[in-house]
C-alpha atoms as one frame of an Amber mdcrd trajectory, in Angstrom:
protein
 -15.954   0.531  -0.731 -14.813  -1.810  -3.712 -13.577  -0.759  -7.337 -14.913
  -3.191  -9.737 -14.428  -3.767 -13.453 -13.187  -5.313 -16.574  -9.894  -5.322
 -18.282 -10.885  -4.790 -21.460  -8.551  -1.560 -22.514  -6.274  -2.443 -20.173
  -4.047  -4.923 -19.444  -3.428  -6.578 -15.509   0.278  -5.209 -15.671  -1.456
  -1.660 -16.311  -3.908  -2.229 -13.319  -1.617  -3.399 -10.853   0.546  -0.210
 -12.093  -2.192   2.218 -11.022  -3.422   1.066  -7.834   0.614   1.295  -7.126
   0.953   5.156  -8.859  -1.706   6.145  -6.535  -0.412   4.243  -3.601  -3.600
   2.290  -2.511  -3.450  -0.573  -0.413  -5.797  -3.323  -0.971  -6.579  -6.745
  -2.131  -7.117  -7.515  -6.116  -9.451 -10.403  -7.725  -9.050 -11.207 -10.800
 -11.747 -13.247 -11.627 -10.041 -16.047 -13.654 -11.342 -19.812 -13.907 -11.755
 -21.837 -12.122 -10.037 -19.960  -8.861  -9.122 -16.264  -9.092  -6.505 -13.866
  -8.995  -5.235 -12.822  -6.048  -2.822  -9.626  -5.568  -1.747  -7.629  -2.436
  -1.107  -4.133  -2.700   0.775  -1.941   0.315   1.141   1.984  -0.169   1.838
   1.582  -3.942   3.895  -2.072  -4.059   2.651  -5.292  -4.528   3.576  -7.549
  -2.209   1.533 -11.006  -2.245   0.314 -12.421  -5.033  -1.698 -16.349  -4.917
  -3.560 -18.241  -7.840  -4.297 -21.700  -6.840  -0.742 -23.247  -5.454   1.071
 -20.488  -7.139   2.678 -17.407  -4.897   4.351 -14.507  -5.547   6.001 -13.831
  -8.913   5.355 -17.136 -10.176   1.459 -16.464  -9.664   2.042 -13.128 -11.462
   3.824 -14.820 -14.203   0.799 -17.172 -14.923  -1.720 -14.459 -14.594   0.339
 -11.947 -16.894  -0.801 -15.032 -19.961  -4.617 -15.212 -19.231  -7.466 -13.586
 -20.256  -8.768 -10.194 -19.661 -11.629 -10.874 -17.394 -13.440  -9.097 -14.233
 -11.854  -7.531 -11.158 -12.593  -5.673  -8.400 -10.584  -4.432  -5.389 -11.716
  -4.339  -2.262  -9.616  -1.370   0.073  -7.383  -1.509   3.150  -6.962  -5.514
   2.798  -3.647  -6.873   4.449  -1.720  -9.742   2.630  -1.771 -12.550   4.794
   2.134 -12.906   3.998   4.987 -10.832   1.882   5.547 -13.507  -1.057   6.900
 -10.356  -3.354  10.151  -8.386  -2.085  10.945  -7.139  -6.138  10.054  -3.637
  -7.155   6.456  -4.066  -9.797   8.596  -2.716 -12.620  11.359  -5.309 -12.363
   8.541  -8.353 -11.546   6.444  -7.201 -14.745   9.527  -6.991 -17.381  10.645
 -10.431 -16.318   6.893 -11.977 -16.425   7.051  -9.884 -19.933  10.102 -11.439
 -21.204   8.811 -14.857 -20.191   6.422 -14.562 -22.794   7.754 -13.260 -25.490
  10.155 -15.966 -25.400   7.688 -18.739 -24.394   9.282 -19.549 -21.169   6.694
 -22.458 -19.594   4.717 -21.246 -16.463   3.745 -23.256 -13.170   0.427 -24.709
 -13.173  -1.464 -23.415 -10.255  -4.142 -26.386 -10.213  -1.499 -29.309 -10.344
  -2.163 -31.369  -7.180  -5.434 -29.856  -6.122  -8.277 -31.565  -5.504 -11.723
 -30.791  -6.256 -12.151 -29.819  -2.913  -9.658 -27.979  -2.242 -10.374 -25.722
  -4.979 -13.545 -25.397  -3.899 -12.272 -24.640  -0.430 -10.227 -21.484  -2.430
 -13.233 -19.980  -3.834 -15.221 -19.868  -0.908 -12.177 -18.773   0.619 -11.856
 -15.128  -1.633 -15.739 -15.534  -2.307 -17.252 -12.039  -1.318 -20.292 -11.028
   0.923 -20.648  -6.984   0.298 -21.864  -5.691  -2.592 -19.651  -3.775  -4.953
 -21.226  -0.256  -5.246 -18.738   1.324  -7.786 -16.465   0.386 -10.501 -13.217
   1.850 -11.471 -11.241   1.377 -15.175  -8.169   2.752 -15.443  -6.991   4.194
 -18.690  -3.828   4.175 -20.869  -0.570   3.825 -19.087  -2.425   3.609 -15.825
  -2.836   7.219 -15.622  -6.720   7.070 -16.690  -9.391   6.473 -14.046 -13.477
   6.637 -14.384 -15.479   5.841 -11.624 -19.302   4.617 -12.419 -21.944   4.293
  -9.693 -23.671   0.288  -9.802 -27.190   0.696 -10.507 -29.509  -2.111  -8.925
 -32.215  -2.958 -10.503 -35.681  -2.039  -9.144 -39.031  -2.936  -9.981 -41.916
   0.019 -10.345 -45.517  -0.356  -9.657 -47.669   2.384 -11.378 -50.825   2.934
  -9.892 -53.260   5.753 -10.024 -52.784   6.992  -6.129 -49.105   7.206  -7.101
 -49.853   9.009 -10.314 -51.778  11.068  -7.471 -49.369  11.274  -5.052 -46.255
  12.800  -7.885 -48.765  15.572  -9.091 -49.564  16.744  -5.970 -45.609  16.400
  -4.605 -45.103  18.700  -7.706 -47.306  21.169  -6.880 -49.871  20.196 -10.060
 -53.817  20.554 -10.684 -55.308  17.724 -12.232 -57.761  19.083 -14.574 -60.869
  17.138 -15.352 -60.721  15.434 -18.742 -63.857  17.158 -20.241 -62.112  20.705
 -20.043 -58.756  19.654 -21.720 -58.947  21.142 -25.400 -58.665  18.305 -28.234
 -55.731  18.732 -29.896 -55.652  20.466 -33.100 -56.117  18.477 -36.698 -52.764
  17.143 -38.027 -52.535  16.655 -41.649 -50.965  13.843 -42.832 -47.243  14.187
 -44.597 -46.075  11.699 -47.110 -43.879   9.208 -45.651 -40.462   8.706 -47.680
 -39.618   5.112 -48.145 -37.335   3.854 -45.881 -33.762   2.840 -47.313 -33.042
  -0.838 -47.567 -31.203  -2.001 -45.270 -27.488  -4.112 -45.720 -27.909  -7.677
 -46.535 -27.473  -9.704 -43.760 -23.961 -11.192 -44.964 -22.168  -7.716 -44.444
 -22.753  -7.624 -40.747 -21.807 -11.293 -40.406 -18.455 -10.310 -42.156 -18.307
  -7.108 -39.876 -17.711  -9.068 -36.473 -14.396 -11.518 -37.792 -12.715  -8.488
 -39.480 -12.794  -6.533 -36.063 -12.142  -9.296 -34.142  -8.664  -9.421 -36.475
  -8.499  -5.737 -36.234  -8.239  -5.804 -32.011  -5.780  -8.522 -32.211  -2.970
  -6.127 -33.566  -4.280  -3.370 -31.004  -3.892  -5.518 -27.926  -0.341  -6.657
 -29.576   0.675  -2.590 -29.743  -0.613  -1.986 -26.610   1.732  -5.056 -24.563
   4.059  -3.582 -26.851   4.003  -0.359 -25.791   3.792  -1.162 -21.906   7.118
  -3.767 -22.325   8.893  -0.254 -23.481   7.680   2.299 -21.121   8.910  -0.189
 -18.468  12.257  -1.239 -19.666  12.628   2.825 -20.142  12.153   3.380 -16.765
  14.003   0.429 -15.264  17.240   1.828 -17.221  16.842   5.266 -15.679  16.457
   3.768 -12.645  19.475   1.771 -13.270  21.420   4.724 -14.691  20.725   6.813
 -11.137  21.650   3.786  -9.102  24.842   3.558 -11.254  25.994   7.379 -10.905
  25.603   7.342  -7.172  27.371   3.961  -7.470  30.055   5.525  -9.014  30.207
   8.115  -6.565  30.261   6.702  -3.385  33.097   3.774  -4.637  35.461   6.904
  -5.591  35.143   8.628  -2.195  35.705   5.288  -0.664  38.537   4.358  -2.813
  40.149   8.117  -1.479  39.759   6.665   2.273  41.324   3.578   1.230  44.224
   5.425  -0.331  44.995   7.458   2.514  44.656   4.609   5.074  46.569   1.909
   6.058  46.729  -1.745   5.728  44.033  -3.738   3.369  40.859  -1.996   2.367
  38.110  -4.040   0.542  35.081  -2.194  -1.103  31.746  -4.108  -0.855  28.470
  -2.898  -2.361  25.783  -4.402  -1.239  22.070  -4.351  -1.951  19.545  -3.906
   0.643  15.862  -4.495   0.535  12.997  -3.208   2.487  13.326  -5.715   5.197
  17.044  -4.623   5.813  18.806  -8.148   3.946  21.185  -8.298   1.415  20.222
  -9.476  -1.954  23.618  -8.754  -3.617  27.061  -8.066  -2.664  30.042  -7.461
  -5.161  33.777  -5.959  -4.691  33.725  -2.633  -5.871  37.776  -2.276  -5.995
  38.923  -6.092  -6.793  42.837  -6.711  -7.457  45.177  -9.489  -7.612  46.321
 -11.497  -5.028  43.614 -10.297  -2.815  41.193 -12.897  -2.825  41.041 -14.124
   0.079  40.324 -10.831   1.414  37.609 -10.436  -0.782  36.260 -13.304   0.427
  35.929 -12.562   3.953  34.775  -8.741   3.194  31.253 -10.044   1.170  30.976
 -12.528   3.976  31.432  -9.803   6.601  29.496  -7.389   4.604  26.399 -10.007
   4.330  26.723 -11.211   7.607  25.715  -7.008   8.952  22.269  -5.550   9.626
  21.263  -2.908   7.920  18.200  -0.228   8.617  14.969  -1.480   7.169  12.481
   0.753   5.232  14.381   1.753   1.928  15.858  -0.360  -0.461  19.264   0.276
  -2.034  22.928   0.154  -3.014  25.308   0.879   0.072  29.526   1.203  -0.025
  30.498  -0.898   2.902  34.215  -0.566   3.622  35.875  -3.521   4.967  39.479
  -3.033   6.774  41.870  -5.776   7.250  44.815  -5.008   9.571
């Protein structure tokens, strides 16, 4: 059953950020113009994201700049490919810091035709109907579902009058034996109070208009922050266990023979190394070095959890 609704309160960095909090997998439209939005979602990561000729982060870069505009997300959807292998947190502060330095985006309609954009729409276009809609609140933690009312027209007859009163368990009574209703004497009417000049509620709409510009500016603001603070504690844990495991390595080393080089490495999800460094580097060792990160890339590593490992590279 779809989620549908409009990021209005919200922005798409706070969407994406819920559907991942509660670990939904799915497929997100954005309903931009002329193509849409769209974004992959896998037990609480994103990993595929496509506007036009755009994929992966660069997509989510261009999409983190456009309007807020309709979405809806249609359940247990598979991405057709993995385009995204960063955590959300890390992809959103980068597409962040893009823009507040005004770091130039991709244009996802460069080189397509008029058919072949026309081919994409048709392509994401949807048959079902979307039954609910779903809005989710501050900081992603807020959710309201609303039931989609279609529209339905009513034919009032006098057999269907009929046919509620009985259901209802109600006498008609015969018109001549209902009592008139009793006399009503008239109350003075108080004037009505004139209304605001016309001018005042033309004035109303620019000043709010100027008033939700700051608003959306706070709340960008305040997103940027909550997710730098949690990329540094996530950082800071990554660091101490760093720490850790280097020390008890550099104890083996100590107590071993010949030449021991420390490589850290850091493995995705898939099991491949991202980034490799030498955790104990000294002089006159660099040739070691060099053959321990190439030996220490060159290994397979158990897929599933992404991470910093201590590899231990002996040279005899």
């Amino acid at each position: 059953m779809a989620l549908t609704g409009q990021l209005s309160d919200l922005s798409l960095a706070e969407l994406i950020e819920f559907f991942c909090n509660q670990r939904k997998t799915g497929r997100l439209k954005v309903a931009y113009s002329p193509l849409p939005g769209i974004f992959y979602i896998k037990d609480g990561e994103l990993v595929d994201a496509r506007i036009g000729s755009l994929k992966g982060v660069e997509a989510v870069y261009y999409a983190l700049r456009q309007p807020n505009v309709k979405f809806d997300f249609q359940p247990q959807r598979e991405a057709p490919e993995r385009t995204i292998n960063e955590p959300w947190a890390q992809v959103v502060l980068e597409g962040l810091r893009r823009l507040d330095e005004g770091v130039p985006v991709g244009d996802p309609f460069a080189g397509l035709t008029e058919e072949e954009i026309e081919r994409l729409r048709e392509e994401y276009e949807e048959t079902g109907e979307t039954e609910f809609s779903a809005v989710a609140g501050e900081e992603g933690r807020r959710r309201a579902l609303g039931v989609g009312v279609a529209a339905v027209a009513v034919l009032v007859c006098a057999t269907a009058v009929g046919a509620l009163t009985d259901w209802f368990g109600l006498k008609r009574t015969n018109a001549a034996s209902v009592a008139p209703p009793p006399a009503v004497t008239p109350q003075p009417v108080s004037s009505p109070s004139p209304l605001a000049p016309p001018s005042e509620t033309a004035e109303a709409s620019p000043k709010e208009a100027q008033a939700a510009e700051p608003s959306r500016a706070e709340a960008v603001q305040r997103q940027h922050e909550k997710l730098e603070r949690r990329q540094m504690e996530r950082i800071a844990r990554d660091t101490a266990q760093t720490s850790g495991e280097t020390a008890s390595a550099q104890k083996r080393v100590e107590t071993s023979g010949g030449q021991t080089v420390i490589v850290r490495v850091f493995v995705d999800e898939q099991g491949r190394v991202s980034q490799a460094t030498v955790a104990n580097s000294r002089p006159g060792m660099e040739a070691y070095e060099a053959s321990a990160l190439r030996i220490a890339r060159q290994r397979r590593y158990p897929s599933g959890k992404s991470g910093w490992v201590t590899v231990p590279i002996k040279f005899n």
